[in-house]
mmCIF file of C-alpha atoms in Angstrom:
data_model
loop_
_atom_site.group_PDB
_atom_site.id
_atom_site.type_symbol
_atom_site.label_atom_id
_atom_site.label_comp_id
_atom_site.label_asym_id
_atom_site.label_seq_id
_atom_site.Cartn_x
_atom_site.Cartn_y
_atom_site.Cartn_z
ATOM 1 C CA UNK A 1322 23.618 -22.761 22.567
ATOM 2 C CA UNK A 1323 22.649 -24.448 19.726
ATOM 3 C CA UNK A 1324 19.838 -26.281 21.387
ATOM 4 C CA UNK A 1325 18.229 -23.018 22.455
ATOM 5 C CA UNK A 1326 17.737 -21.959 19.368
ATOM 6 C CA UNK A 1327 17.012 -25.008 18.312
ATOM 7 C CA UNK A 1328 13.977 -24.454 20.831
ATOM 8 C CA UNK A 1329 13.670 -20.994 19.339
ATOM 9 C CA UNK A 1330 13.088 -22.054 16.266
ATOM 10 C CA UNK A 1331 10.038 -24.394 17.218
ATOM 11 C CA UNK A 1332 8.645 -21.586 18.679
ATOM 12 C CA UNK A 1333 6.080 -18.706 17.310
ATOM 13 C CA UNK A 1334 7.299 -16.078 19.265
ATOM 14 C CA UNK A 1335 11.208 -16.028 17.664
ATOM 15 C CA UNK A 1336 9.156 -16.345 14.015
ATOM 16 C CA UNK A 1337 7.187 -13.325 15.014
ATOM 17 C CA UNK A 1338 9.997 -11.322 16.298
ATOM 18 C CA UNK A 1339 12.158 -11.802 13.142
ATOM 19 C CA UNK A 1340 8.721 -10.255 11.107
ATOM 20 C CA UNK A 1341 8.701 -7.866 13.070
ATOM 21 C CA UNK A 1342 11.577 -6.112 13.157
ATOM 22 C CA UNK A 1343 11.918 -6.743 9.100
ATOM 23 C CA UNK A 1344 8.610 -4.983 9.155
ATOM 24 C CA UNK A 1345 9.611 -2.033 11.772
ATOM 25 C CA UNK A 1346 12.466 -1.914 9.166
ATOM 26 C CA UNK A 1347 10.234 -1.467 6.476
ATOM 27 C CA UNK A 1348 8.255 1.247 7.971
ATOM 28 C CA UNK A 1349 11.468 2.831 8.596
ATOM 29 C CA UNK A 1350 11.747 2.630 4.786
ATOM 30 C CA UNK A 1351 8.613 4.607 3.868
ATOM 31 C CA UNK A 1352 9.070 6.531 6.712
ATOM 32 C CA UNK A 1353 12.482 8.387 5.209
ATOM 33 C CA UNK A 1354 11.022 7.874 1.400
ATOM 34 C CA UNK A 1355 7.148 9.581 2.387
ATOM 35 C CA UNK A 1356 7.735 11.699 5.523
ATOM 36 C CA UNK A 1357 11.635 12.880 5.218
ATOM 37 C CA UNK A 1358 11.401 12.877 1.313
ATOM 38 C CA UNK A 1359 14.004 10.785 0.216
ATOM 39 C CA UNK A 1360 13.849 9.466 -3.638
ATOM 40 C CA UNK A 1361 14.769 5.731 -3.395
ATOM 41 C CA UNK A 1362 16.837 3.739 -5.515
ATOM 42 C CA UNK A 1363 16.208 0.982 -7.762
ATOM 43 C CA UNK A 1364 18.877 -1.246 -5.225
ATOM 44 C CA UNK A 1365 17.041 0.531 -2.473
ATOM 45 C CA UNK A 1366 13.539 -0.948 -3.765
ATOM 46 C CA UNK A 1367 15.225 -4.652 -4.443
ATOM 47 C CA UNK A 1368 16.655 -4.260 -0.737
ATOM 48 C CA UNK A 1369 13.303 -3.520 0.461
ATOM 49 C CA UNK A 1370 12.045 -6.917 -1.503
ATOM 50 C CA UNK A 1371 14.534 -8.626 0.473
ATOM 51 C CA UNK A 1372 13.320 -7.296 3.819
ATOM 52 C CA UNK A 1373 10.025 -8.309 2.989
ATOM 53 C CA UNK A 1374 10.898 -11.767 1.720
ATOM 54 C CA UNK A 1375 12.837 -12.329 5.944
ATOM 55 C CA UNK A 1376 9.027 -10.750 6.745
ATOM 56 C CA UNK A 1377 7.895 -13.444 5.268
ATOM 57 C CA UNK A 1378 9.816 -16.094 5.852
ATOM 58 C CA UNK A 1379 9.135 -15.275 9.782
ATOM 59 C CA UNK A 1380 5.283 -15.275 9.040
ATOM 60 C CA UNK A 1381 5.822 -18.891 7.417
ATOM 61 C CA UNK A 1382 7.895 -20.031 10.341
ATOM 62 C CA UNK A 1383 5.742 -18.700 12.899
ATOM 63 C CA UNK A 1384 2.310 -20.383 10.564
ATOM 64 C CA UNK A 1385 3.621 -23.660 12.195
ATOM 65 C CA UNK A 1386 7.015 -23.583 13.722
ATOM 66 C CA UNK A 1387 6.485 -27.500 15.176
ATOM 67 C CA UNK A 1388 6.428 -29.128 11.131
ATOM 68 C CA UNK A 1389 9.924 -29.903 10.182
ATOM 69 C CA UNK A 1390 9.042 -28.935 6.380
ATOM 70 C CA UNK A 1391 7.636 -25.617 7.213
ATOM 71 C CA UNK A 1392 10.721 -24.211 9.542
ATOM 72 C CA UNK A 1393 12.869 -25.620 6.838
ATOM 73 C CA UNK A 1394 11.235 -23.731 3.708
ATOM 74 C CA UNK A 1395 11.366 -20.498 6.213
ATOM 75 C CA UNK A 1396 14.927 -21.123 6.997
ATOM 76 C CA UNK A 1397 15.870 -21.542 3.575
ATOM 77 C CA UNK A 1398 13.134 -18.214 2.383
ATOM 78 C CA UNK A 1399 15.292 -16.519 5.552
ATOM 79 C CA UNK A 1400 18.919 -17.587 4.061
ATOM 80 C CA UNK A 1401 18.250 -16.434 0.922
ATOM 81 C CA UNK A 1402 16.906 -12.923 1.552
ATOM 82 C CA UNK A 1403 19.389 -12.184 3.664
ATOM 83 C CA UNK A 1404 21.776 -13.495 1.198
ATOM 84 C CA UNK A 1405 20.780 -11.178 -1.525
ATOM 85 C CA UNK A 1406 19.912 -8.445 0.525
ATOM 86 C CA UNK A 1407 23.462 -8.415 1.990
ATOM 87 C CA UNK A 1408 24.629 -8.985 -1.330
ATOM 88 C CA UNK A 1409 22.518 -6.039 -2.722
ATOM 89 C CA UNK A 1410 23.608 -3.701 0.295
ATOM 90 C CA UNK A 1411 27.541 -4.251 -0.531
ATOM 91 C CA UNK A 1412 27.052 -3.256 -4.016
ATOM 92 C CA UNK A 1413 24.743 -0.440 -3.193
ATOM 93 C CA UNK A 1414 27.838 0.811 -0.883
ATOM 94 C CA UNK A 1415 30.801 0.187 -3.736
ATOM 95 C CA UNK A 1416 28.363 2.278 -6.134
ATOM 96 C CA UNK A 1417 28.517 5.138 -2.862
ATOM 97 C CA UNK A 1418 31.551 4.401 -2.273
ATOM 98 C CA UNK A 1419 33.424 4.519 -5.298
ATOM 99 C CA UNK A 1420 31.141 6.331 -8.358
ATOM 100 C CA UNK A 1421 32.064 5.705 -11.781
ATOM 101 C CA UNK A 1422 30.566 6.498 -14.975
ATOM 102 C CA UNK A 1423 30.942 2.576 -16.102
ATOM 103 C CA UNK A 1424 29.288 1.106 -12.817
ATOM 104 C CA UNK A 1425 25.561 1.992 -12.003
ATOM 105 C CA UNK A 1426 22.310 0.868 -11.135
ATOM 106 C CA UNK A 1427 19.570 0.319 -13.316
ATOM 107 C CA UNK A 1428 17.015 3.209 -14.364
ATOM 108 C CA UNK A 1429 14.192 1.654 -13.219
ATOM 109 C CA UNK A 1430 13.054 -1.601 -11.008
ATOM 110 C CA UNK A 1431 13.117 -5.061 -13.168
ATOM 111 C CA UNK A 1432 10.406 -7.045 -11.589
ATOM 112 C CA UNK A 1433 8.836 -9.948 -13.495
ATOM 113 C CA UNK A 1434 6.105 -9.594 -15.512
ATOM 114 C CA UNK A 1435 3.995 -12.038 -13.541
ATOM 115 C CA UNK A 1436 4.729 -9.793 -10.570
ATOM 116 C CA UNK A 1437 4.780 -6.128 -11.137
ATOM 117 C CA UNK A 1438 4.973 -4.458 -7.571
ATOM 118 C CA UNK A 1439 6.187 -1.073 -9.276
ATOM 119 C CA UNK A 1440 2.561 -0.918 -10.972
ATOM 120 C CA UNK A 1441 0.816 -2.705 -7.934
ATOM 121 C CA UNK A 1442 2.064 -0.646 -5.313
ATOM 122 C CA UNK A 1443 3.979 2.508 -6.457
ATOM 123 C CA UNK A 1444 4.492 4.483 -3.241
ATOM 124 C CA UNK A 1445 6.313 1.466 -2.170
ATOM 125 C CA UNK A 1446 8.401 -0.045 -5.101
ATOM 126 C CA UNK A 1447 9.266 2.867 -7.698
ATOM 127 C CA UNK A 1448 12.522 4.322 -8.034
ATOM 128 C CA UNK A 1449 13.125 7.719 -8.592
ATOM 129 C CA UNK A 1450 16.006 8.084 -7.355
ATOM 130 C CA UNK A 1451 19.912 7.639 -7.805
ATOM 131 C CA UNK A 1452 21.928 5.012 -6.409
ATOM 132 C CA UNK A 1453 25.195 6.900 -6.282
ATOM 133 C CA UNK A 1454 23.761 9.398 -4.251
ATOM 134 C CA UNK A 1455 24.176 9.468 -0.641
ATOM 135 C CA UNK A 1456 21.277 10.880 1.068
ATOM 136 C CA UNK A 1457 21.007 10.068 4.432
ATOM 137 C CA UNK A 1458 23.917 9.231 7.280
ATOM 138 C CA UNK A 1459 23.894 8.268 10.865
ATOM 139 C CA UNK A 1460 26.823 7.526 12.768
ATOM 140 C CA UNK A 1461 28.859 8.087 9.837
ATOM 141 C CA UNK A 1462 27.608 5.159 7.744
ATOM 142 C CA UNK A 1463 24.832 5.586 4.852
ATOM 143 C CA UNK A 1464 21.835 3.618 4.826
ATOM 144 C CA UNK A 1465 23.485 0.785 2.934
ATOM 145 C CA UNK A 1466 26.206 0.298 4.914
ATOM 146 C CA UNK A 1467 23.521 0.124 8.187
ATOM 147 C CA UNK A 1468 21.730 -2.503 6.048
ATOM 148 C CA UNK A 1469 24.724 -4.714 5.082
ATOM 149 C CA UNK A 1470 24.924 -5.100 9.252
ATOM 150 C CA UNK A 1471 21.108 -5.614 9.446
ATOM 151 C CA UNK A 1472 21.403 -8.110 6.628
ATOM 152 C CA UNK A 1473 24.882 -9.893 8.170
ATOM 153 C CA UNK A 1474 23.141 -10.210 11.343
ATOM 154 C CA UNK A 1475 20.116 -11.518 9.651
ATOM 155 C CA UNK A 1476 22.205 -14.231 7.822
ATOM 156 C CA UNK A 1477 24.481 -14.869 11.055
ATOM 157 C CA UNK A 1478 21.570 -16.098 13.186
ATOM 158 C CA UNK A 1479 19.561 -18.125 9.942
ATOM 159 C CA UNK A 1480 23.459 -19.923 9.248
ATOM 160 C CA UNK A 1481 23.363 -20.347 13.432
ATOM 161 C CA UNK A 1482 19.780 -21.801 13.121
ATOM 162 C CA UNK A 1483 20.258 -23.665 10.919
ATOM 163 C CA UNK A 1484 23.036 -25.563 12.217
ATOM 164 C CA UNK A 1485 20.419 -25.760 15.700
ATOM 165 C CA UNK A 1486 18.459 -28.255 13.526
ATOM 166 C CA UNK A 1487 21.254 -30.812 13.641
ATOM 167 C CA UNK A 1488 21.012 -30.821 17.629
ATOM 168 C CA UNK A 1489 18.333 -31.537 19.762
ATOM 169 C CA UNK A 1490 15.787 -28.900 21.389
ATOM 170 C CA UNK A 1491 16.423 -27.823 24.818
ATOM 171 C CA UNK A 1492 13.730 -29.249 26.898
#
């Protein structure tokens, strides 16, 4: 197992898939915010960022899957972002979950000055709305608690990766 994706991982077309679907998930995004009219969050906005940094980290891998130190700084772009989103996602759900006066989100996003996405792109990263509020469902779980099992499963399969590079590639 671990030499197959070991072979994956040397590959374009695994890199491309993982972009893709972070991007499809994206789109999902501004779907619900622009077409169903949903006000997103300020965790919802950082757990977009974190999609987009796995988007990214696929485009890197897939740039030149073959050198060692590029699959290793996607890897490691990949690990993180799914770290923090899945971090971001659980404490989106506790604020859901259990509401309190004393625990809340920010009022508005807290990018760095050096990169302000909420004044670059503003139909994408401003928050308007609350992050106690549960606005959408399917299957009985609300959008975080979909995206802590998007984010899981993103983390599962960089952690499995990973441990692929120890091994050699399926021929």
């Amino acid at each position: 197992m671990f030499r197959f994706f070991n072979y994956c991982s040397q590959g374009r077309g695994a890199w491309l898939l993982m972009a893709f679907i972070a991007f499809i998930l994206e789109c999902a995004a501004l779907y619900f915010q622009h077409v169903m009219k949903l006000q997103p969050c300020v965790m919802c906005i950082y757990e977009r960022v974190a999609l987009l940094g796995i988007m990214v980290a696929g485009i890197i891998g897939a740039v030149a899957p073959r050198n060692m130190v590029i699959r290793w700084v996607a890897m490691l772009i990949w690990v993180y972002s799914a770290w923090r989103g899945l971090d971001l996602a659980w404490e989106h759900t506790m604020l859901q979950l259990y509401p309190s006066p004393f625990a809340s989100c920010d009022f508005f996003v807290n990018f760095p000055d050096w990169l302000p996405l909420q004044e670059w792109v503003p139909a994408v990263f401003e928050a308007t709305g609350d992050c106690a509020v549960r606005q959408w469902a399917f299957l009985g779980l609300d959008m975080p608690q979909w995206l802590i099992g998007i984010f899981a499963a993103y983390l599962l399969v960089a952690i499995i990766v990973i441990i692929s590079q120890f091994f050699p590639a399926k021929k």
